[in-house]
């Protein structure tokens, strides 16, 4: 399996590693990346010298040297590169979000409707053992039909969105697209319903200030007292999170909430926060039916079922894993099966398009104070 990579970033490297573990015959055959000289030197040091490097995605796709493609570029290029790959009909693995603007979203939808490419979107949470167990419980009917969902994501590493390149809001287009896209997707997968309307609100109360644009922690006079300072951290941390998060150019909201109505009339309340720390970390949801409720949290690995009309409480404890509770492994196996045997995607571009639509609509609602329809005729302009 000859893999072509557009954007050889950290996340895609991890997924390639998962693919090769499961299918040792797979290998990186071609790379397109603006850092190709650095990448070439690094791979040579590791004894990996059997890669062709191309100046553009078009050249790589025309080379005939690849069987499948993985896209790991910055978010704003996901749509552009995916459209190029889909025109060639090659199997595609692409990072989320699948689009960062309403215009790209509709272009990608049109392109997908005309392609023969199989596409897997990097949504590992829907395939985790936790979410799969919750879906099994919901689908069993023991809770009754799900009539309300309460979800939360309190991110303990939220400084990443204010102290490195993620602070560029023109690139990220806000944190619904960067984080909620995963949560909306797994919730959609569990309830199996189509979302129809979204409203949202965001706040920026903590990570703001009057420090100069581009200020780095090492150059700040307050770096010994600032709780977010990385000036005295190890070299890797300083390199990963170099910037002041209390400067005029931090970008991104630091909390946000959304309400989503689904086709049955039930609704979801979702909230995310980026200044919670340590024990305040939480990521999971409650799915409530008339007969019972199931709840889970990714950080604890615990699933609980509360039966509403008896004293019974069921508790499941799943072993923690550093690959999204098995989600990454499942994505990798699905990609292998798609490339080698034409298996259907378990995390489709349709799923990715709907999640991105929800996030972009939530962003638009937070800007206008207006409920946004999730009908595809809504261009979000």
Short mmCIF file of C-alpha atoms in Angstrom, two decimals:
data_model
loop_
_atom_site.label_atom_id
_atom_site.label_comp_id
_atom_site.label_asym_id
_atom_site.label_seq_id
_atom_site.Cartn_x
_atom_site.Cartn_y
_atom_site.Cartn_z
CA UNK A 1 0.00 0.00 0.00
CA UNK A 2 1.76 3.13 -1.27
CA UNK A 3 0.65 6.13 0.76
CA UNK A 4 0.77 9.69 -0.54
CA UNK A 5 0.76 12.39 2.13
CA UNK A 6 -0.27 16.01 1.68
CA UNK A 7 0.83 17.85 4.81
CA UNK A 8 3.12 15.59 6.85
CA UNK A 9 2.02 16.87 10.26
CA UNK A 10 2.04 15.28 13.70
CA UNK A 11 -1.50 13.90 13.59
CA UNK A 12 -1.09 12.32 10.15
CA UNK A 13 2.26 10.81 11.20
CA UNK A 14 0.50 9.19 14.13
CA UNK A 15 -2.22 7.75 11.91
CA UNK A 16 0.35 6.46 9.41
CA UNK A 17 2.06 4.72 12.31
CA UNK A 18 -1.24 3.07 13.28
CA UNK A 19 -1.80 1.95 9.68
CA UNK A 20 1.66 0.40 9.39
CA UNK A 21 1.26 -1.44 12.71
CA UNK A 22 -1.82 -3.14 11.33
CA UNK A 23 -0.58 -3.51 7.75
CA UNK A 24 3.25 -3.67 7.65
CA UNK A 25 3.28 -3.63 3.83
CA UNK A 26 1.98 -0.05 3.92
CA UNK A 27 4.58 2.67 3.55
CA UNK A 28 4.88 6.36 2.80
CA UNK A 29 5.72 6.57 -0.89
CA UNK A 30 5.26 10.29 -1.57
CA UNK A 31 5.10 13.52 0.43
CA UNK A 32 3.99 17.07 -0.38
CA UNK A 33 4.89 19.53 2.38
CA UNK A 34 6.37 23.01 2.51
CA UNK A 35 8.89 21.63 5.02
CA UNK A 36 10.04 18.83 2.76
CA UNK A 37 13.78 19.52 3.25
CA UNK A 38 13.44 19.17 7.03
CA UNK A 39 11.26 16.09 6.64
CA UNK A 40 13.69 14.48 4.21
CA UNK A 41 16.60 14.95 6.62
CA UNK A 42 14.57 13.60 9.52
CA UNK A 43 13.46 10.51 7.63
CA UNK A 44 16.99 9.86 6.39
CA UNK A 45 18.25 9.93 9.98
CA UNK A 46 15.64 7.28 10.75
CA UNK A 47 16.71 5.15 7.80
CA UNK A 48 13.59 6.00 5.78
CA UNK A 49 14.86 7.07 2.37
CA UNK A 50 12.38 5.46 -0.03
CA UNK A 51 10.10 8.50 -0.41
CA UNK A 52 9.47 10.71 -3.43
CA UNK A 53 8.98 14.40 -2.66
CA UNK A 54 6.79 16.61 -4.82
CA UNK A 55 6.42 20.38 -5.05
CA UNK A 56 2.65 20.21 -5.35
CA UNK A 57 -0.28 17.92 -4.74
CA UNK A 58 -1.07 17.96 -8.46
CA UNK A 59 2.38 16.58 -9.33
CA UNK A 60 2.08 13.83 -6.75
CA UNK A 61 -1.41 12.84 -7.88
CA UNK A 62 -0.28 12.66 -11.50
CA UNK A 63 2.82 10.60 -10.69
CA UNK A 64 1.08 7.21 -10.52
CA UNK A 65 3.22 6.32 -7.51
CA UNK A 66 0.48 6.14 -4.87
CA UNK A 67 -2.52 3.97 -4.00
CA UNK A 68 -4.16 6.22 -1.41
CA UNK A 69 -3.82 9.69 0.10
CA UNK A 70 -3.80 11.18 3.59
CA UNK A 71 -4.36 14.93 4.10
CA UNK A 72 -2.83 16.57 7.16
CA UNK A 73 -2.40 20.19 6.06
CA UNK A 74 -3.50 23.25 7.98
CA UNK A 75 -7.29 23.32 8.22
CA UNK A 76 -7.89 25.99 5.56
CA UNK A 77 -6.42 23.69 2.87
CA UNK A 78 -8.41 20.56 3.69
CA UNK A 79 -11.16 21.25 1.16
CA UNK A 80 -8.84 22.32 -1.65
CA UNK A 81 -6.66 19.24 -1.33
CA UNK A 82 -9.58 16.85 -0.87
CA UNK A 83 -11.17 18.07 -4.10
CA UNK A 84 -7.92 17.38 -5.97
CA UNK A 85 -7.72 13.84 -4.58
CA UNK A 86 -11.38 13.04 -5.20
CA UNK A 87 -11.03 14.01 -8.87
CA UNK A 88 -8.51 11.17 -9.15
CA UNK A 89 -10.85 8.71 -7.45
CA UNK A 90 -8.22 7.66 -4.90
CA UNK A 91 -9.09 6.46 -1.37
CA UNK A 92 -8.73 9.39 1.00
CA UNK A 93 -8.12 9.88 4.71
CA UNK A 94 -8.59 13.50 5.72
CA UNK A 95 -8.23 15.43 8.93
CA UNK A 96 -11.05 17.45 10.45
CA UNK A 97 -12.55 19.96 10.04
CA UNK A 98 -13.31 19.09 6.44
CA UNK A 99 -13.97 22.78 5.60
CA UNK A 100 -13.45 26.11 7.37
CA UNK A 101 -15.75 28.40 5.37
CA UNK A 102 -19.33 28.09 4.10
CA UNK A 103 -18.02 28.44 0.54
CA UNK A 104 -15.57 25.55 0.96
CA UNK A 105 -18.23 23.46 2.67
CA UNK A 106 -20.57 23.68 -0.32
CA UNK A 107 -17.75 23.14 -2.82
CA UNK A 108 -16.69 20.01 -0.98
CA UNK A 109 -20.24 18.70 -0.85
CA UNK A 110 -20.59 19.19 -4.61
CA UNK A 111 -17.24 17.52 -5.27
CA UNK A 112 -18.11 14.56 -3.06
CA UNK A 113 -21.38 14.01 -4.91
CA UNK A 114 -19.39 13.58 -8.14
CA UNK A 115 -16.54 11.38 -6.93
CA UNK A 116 -15.88 7.67 -6.70
CA UNK A 117 -13.34 8.13 -3.91
CA UNK A 118 -13.89 6.42 -0.61
CA UNK A 119 -13.32 9.00 2.13
CA UNK A 120 -12.61 8.51 5.82
CA UNK A 121 -12.72 11.61 8.04
CA UNK A 122 -10.54 11.59 11.14
CA UNK A 123 -13.31 11.30 13.73
CA UNK A 124 -11.89 8.70 16.14
CA UNK A 125 -14.33 9.50 18.96
CA UNK A 126 -17.31 7.92 17.14
CA UNK A 127 -15.32 4.66 16.91
CA UNK A 128 -13.99 4.54 20.48
CA UNK A 129 -14.95 1.64 22.70
CA UNK A 130 -16.72 4.14 24.98
CA UNK A 131 -18.97 5.63 22.32
CA UNK A 132 -19.60 2.24 20.74
CA UNK A 133 -20.79 0.93 24.13
CA UNK A 134 -23.04 3.96 24.64
CA UNK A 135 -24.51 3.50 21.16
CA UNK A 136 -25.11 -0.19 21.88
CA UNK A 137 -27.01 0.75 25.05
CA UNK A 138 -29.03 3.45 23.26
CA UNK A 139 -29.84 1.16 20.33
CA UNK A 140 -31.01 -1.59 22.70
CA UNK A 141 -34.07 0.51 23.53
CA UNK A 142 -33.69 0.01 27.29
CA UNK A 143 -33.62 3.78 27.83
CA UNK A 144 -36.57 4.49 25.56
CA UNK A 145 -36.04 6.88 22.67
CA UNK A 146 -33.44 9.56 23.39
CA UNK A 147 -35.26 12.85 24.00
CA UNK A 148 -32.47 15.06 25.36
CA UNK A 149 -28.67 15.14 25.25
CA UNK A 150 -26.42 17.12 27.58
CA UNK A 151 -22.76 17.27 26.52
CA UNK A 152 -19.65 18.99 27.83
CA UNK A 153 -16.01 19.43 26.89
CA UNK A 154 -13.85 21.15 29.53
CA UNK A 155 -10.41 21.17 27.89
CA UNK A 156 -7.51 21.06 30.40
CA UNK A 157 -4.92 21.81 27.70
CA UNK A 158 -6.81 24.81 26.30
CA UNK A 159 -3.70 27.01 26.21
CA UNK A 160 -2.77 25.26 22.96
CA UNK A 161 -5.42 27.38 21.23
CA UNK A 162 -3.89 30.64 22.42
CA UNK A 163 -0.12 30.04 22.62
CA UNK A 164 0.77 28.52 19.25
CA UNK A 165 -0.41 28.68 15.62
CA UNK A 166 -4.00 27.83 16.63
CA UNK A 167 -4.27 31.42 17.91
CA UNK A 168 -4.64 32.50 14.26
CA UNK A 169 -8.43 32.74 14.08
CA UNK A 170 -8.30 33.26 10.34
CA UNK A 171 -6.90 29.74 10.15
CA UNK A 172 -9.00 28.03 12.82
CA UNK A 173 -12.28 29.92 12.26
CA UNK A 174 -13.02 29.48 15.95
CA UNK A 175 -13.16 26.63 18.40
CA UNK A 176 -16.47 25.07 17.43
CA UNK A 177 -14.68 23.90 14.28
CA UNK A 178 -11.56 22.86 16.16
CA UNK A 179 -13.13 20.95 19.07
CA UNK A 180 -16.93 20.70 18.90
CA UNK A 181 -16.67 19.12 15.45
CA UNK A 182 -15.63 15.87 17.17
CA UNK A 183 -18.34 16.06 19.81
CA UNK A 184 -21.14 16.93 17.39
CA UNK A 185 -20.08 13.98 15.26
CA UNK A 186 -20.12 11.32 17.96
CA UNK A 187 -23.44 12.63 19.27
CA UNK A 188 -24.93 12.47 15.76
CA UNK A 189 -23.64 8.91 15.47
CA UNK A 190 -25.19 7.82 18.77
CA UNK A 191 -28.65 9.38 18.30
CA UNK A 192 -28.85 8.53 14.60
CA UNK A 193 -30.92 11.64 13.88
CA UNK A 194 -30.47 14.59 11.53
CA UNK A 195 -29.80 17.97 13.19
CA UNK A 196 -32.03 20.73 11.84
CA UNK A 197 -31.37 24.00 13.73
CA UNK A 198 -28.53 25.40 15.83
CA UNK A 199 -28.04 28.46 18.01
CA UNK A 200 -24.89 29.39 19.90
CA UNK A 201 -23.06 31.88 22.08
CA UNK A 202 -19.35 32.34 22.79
CA UNK A 203 -17.31 34.32 25.30
CA UNK A 204 -13.72 35.51 25.55
CA UNK A 205 -13.22 36.39 29.20
CA UNK A 206 -9.80 35.00 30.15
CA UNK A 207 -7.38 34.75 27.24
CA UNK A 208 -7.33 38.39 26.23
CA UNK A 209 -5.25 41.41 27.20
CA UNK A 210 -3.11 44.30 26.07
CA UNK A 211 0.27 42.62 25.70
CA UNK A 212 1.97 43.32 22.34
CA UNK A 213 1.12 41.17 19.35
CA UNK A 214 3.60 38.35 18.81
CA UNK A 215 5.01 38.56 22.34
CA UNK A 216 6.71 35.36 23.48
CA UNK A 217 6.75 34.13 27.07
CA UNK A 218 10.55 34.20 27.19
CA UNK A 219 10.49 37.94 26.41
CA UNK A 220 7.72 38.93 28.82
CA UNK A 221 8.58 40.77 32.03
CA UNK A 222 5.85 38.85 33.87
CA UNK A 223 7.00 35.38 32.85
CA UNK A 224 7.94 34.41 36.43
CA UNK A 225 4.46 35.08 37.83
CA UNK A 226 2.14 34.35 34.91
CA UNK A 227 0.22 31.10 35.42
CA UNK A 228 0.39 30.33 31.69
CA UNK A 229 4.09 31.09 31.24
CA UNK A 230 6.18 28.54 29.37
CA UNK A 231 9.40 30.56 29.72
CA UNK A 232 10.91 28.11 32.21
CA UNK A 233 9.48 24.91 30.77
CA UNK A 234 11.50 22.34 28.86
CA UNK A 235 12.63 23.19 25.35
CA UNK A 236 9.89 21.15 23.68
CA UNK A 237 7.15 22.97 25.62
CA UNK A 238 8.64 26.38 24.88
CA UNK A 239 8.75 25.48 21.20
CA UNK A 240 5.18 24.14 21.17
CA UNK A 241 3.57 27.01 23.13
CA UNK A 242 5.83 30.05 22.76
CA UNK A 243 3.36 32.96 22.69
CA UNK A 244 1.68 35.13 25.29
CA UNK A 245 -2.01 34.24 25.67
CA UNK A 246 -2.83 37.64 27.17
CA UNK A 247 -1.81 39.61 24.09
CA UNK A 248 -3.93 41.55 21.63
CA UNK A 249 -3.55 38.86 18.97
CA UNK A 250 -4.57 35.69 20.84
CA UNK A 251 -7.73 35.05 18.79
CA UNK A 252 -10.39 32.40 19.54
CA UNK A 253 -13.15 32.39 22.14
CA UNK A 254 -12.34 30.71 25.45
CA UNK A 255 -15.80 29.22 26.05
CA UNK A 256 -18.84 28.48 23.94
CA UNK A 257 -22.23 26.81 24.09
CA UNK A 258 -24.69 25.57 21.49
CA UNK A 259 -28.26 24.33 21.34
CA UNK A 260 -29.10 21.91 18.54
CA UNK A 261 -32.57 20.71 17.56
CA UNK A 262 -32.91 17.35 15.81
CA UNK A 263 -35.51 16.11 13.34
CA UNK A 264 -37.53 14.30 16.04
CA UNK A 265 -37.90 17.51 18.05
CA UNK A 266 -35.40 16.49 20.75
CA UNK A 267 -32.47 18.80 21.44
CA UNK A 268 -28.82 18.84 22.51
CA UNK A 269 -27.21 21.31 24.89
CA UNK A 270 -23.43 21.45 24.43
CA UNK A 271 -20.81 23.53 26.22
CA UNK A 272 -17.04 23.75 25.87
CA UNK A 273 -14.45 25.58 27.96
CA UNK A 274 -10.75 26.23 27.44
CA UNK A 275 -9.53 27.52 30.80
CA UNK A 276 -10.62 24.58 33.00
CA UNK A 277 -7.59 22.74 34.38
CA UNK A 278 -6.56 19.53 36.13
CA UNK A 279 -9.47 17.82 37.90
CA UNK A 280 -12.01 20.08 36.20
CA UNK A 281 -11.34 18.28 32.90
CA UNK A 282 -14.45 16.62 31.48
CA UNK A 283 -15.52 15.35 28.09
CA UNK A 284 -18.61 13.32 27.57
CA UNK A 285 -22.38 13.35 27.48
CA UNK A 286 -25.68 12.26 29.00
CA UNK A 287 -28.29 10.69 26.73
CA UNK A 288 -31.72 10.78 28.38
CA UNK A 289 -34.75 8.72 27.50
CA UNK A 290 -37.96 8.32 29.47
CA UNK A 291 -36.95 4.89 30.80
CA UNK A 292 -33.32 5.67 31.61
CA UNK A 293 -30.15 7.70 31.14
CA UNK A 294 -26.66 6.72 30.01
CA UNK A 295 -23.66 8.95 30.72
CA UNK A 296 -19.94 8.65 30.08
CA UNK A 297 -16.70 10.59 30.31
CA UNK A 298 -13.62 10.09 28.16
CA UNK A 299 -11.27 11.14 30.97
CA UNK A 300 -12.53 8.57 33.47
CA UNK A 301 -13.41 5.81 31.01
CA UNK A 302 -16.61 5.15 32.97
CA UNK A 303 -20.08 4.56 31.51
CA UNK A 304 -23.11 4.59 33.82
CA UNK A 305 -26.71 3.60 33.11
CA UNK A 306 -29.43 4.89 35.41
CA UNK A 307 -32.81 3.22 35.11
CA UNK A 308 -35.48 5.79 35.92
CA UNK A 309 -38.17 3.50 37.34
CA UNK A 310 -36.09 1.00 39.30
CA UNK A 311 -33.16 1.24 41.74
CA UNK A 312 -30.78 -0.29 39.19
CA UNK A 313 -27.56 1.50 38.21
CA UNK A 314 -25.14 -0.20 35.81
CA UNK A 315 -21.47 0.82 35.72
CA UNK A 316 -18.92 -0.05 33.04
CA UNK A 317 -15.25 0.86 33.38
CA UNK A 318 -13.15 0.73 30.23
CA UNK A 319 -9.37 0.70 30.19
CA UNK A 320 -7.81 4.02 29.23
CA UNK A 321 -5.88 4.19 25.98
CA UNK A 322 -3.70 6.84 24.39
CA UNK A 323 -5.21 6.28 20.96
CA UNK A 324 -8.68 7.66 21.68
CA UNK A 325 -9.91 4.50 23.42
CA UNK A 326 -9.22 2.45 20.30
CA UNK A 327 -10.69 5.03 17.92
CA UNK A 328 -7.44 5.64 16.05
CA UNK A 329 -6.86 1.93 15.59
CA UNK A 330 -10.39 1.51 14.26
CA UNK A 331 -9.92 4.38 11.81
CA UNK A 332 -6.62 2.90 10.62
CA UNK A 333 -8.16 -0.56 10.10
CA UNK A 334 -11.09 0.96 8.24
CA UNK A 335 -8.70 2.81 5.93
CA UNK A 336 -6.71 -0.36 5.26
CA UNK A 337 -9.92 -2.27 4.50
CA UNK A 338 -11.08 0.52 2.19
CA UNK A 339 -7.82 0.62 0.22
CA UNK A 340 -7.29 -3.14 -0.01
CA UNK A 341 -10.86 -4.35 -0.32
CA UNK A 342 -13.17 -1.44 -1.03
CA UNK A 343 -14.80 -1.52 2.43
CA UNK A 344 -17.24 1.32 3.19
CA UNK A 345 -16.14 4.20 5.38
CA UNK A 346 -17.18 4.13 9.05
CA UNK A 347 -16.60 7.89 9.31
CA UNK A 348 -17.82 9.30 6.04
CA UNK A 349 -17.43 12.64 4.37
CA UNK A 350 -21.18 13.06 4.78
CA UNK A 351 -20.55 12.85 8.52
CA UNK A 352 -17.70 15.35 8.22
CA UNK A 353 -19.77 17.75 6.14
CA UNK A 354 -22.66 17.74 8.62
CA UNK A 355 -20.35 18.28 11.59
CA UNK A 356 -18.60 21.18 9.86
CA UNK A 357 -21.99 22.62 8.85
CA UNK A 358 -23.12 22.51 12.49
CA UNK A 359 -19.92 24.23 13.64
CA UNK A 360 -20.03 26.95 10.99
CA UNK A 361 -23.72 27.53 11.72
CA UNK A 362 -22.97 27.75 15.45
CA UNK A 363 -20.23 30.29 14.73
CA UNK A 364 -22.63 32.30 12.57
CA UNK A 365 -25.32 32.17 15.24
CA UNK A 366 -22.87 33.41 17.90
CA UNK A 367 -22.07 36.38 15.64
CA UNK A 368 -25.64 37.28 14.74
CA UNK A 369 -27.74 36.09 17.67
CA UNK A 370 -29.98 34.28 15.16
CA UNK A 371 -30.96 30.59 15.03
CA UNK A 372 -29.39 28.96 11.97
CA UNK A 373 -31.09 26.36 9.79
CA UNK A 374 -29.08 23.24 8.97
CA UNK A 375 -30.81 22.90 5.63
CA UNK A 376 -28.22 22.82 2.84
CA UNK A 377 -30.02 25.69 1.12
CA UNK A 378 -28.71 27.91 3.96
CA UNK A 379 -25.43 29.35 2.63
CA UNK A 380 -24.58 30.98 6.02
CA UNK A 381 -23.79 34.30 4.35
#
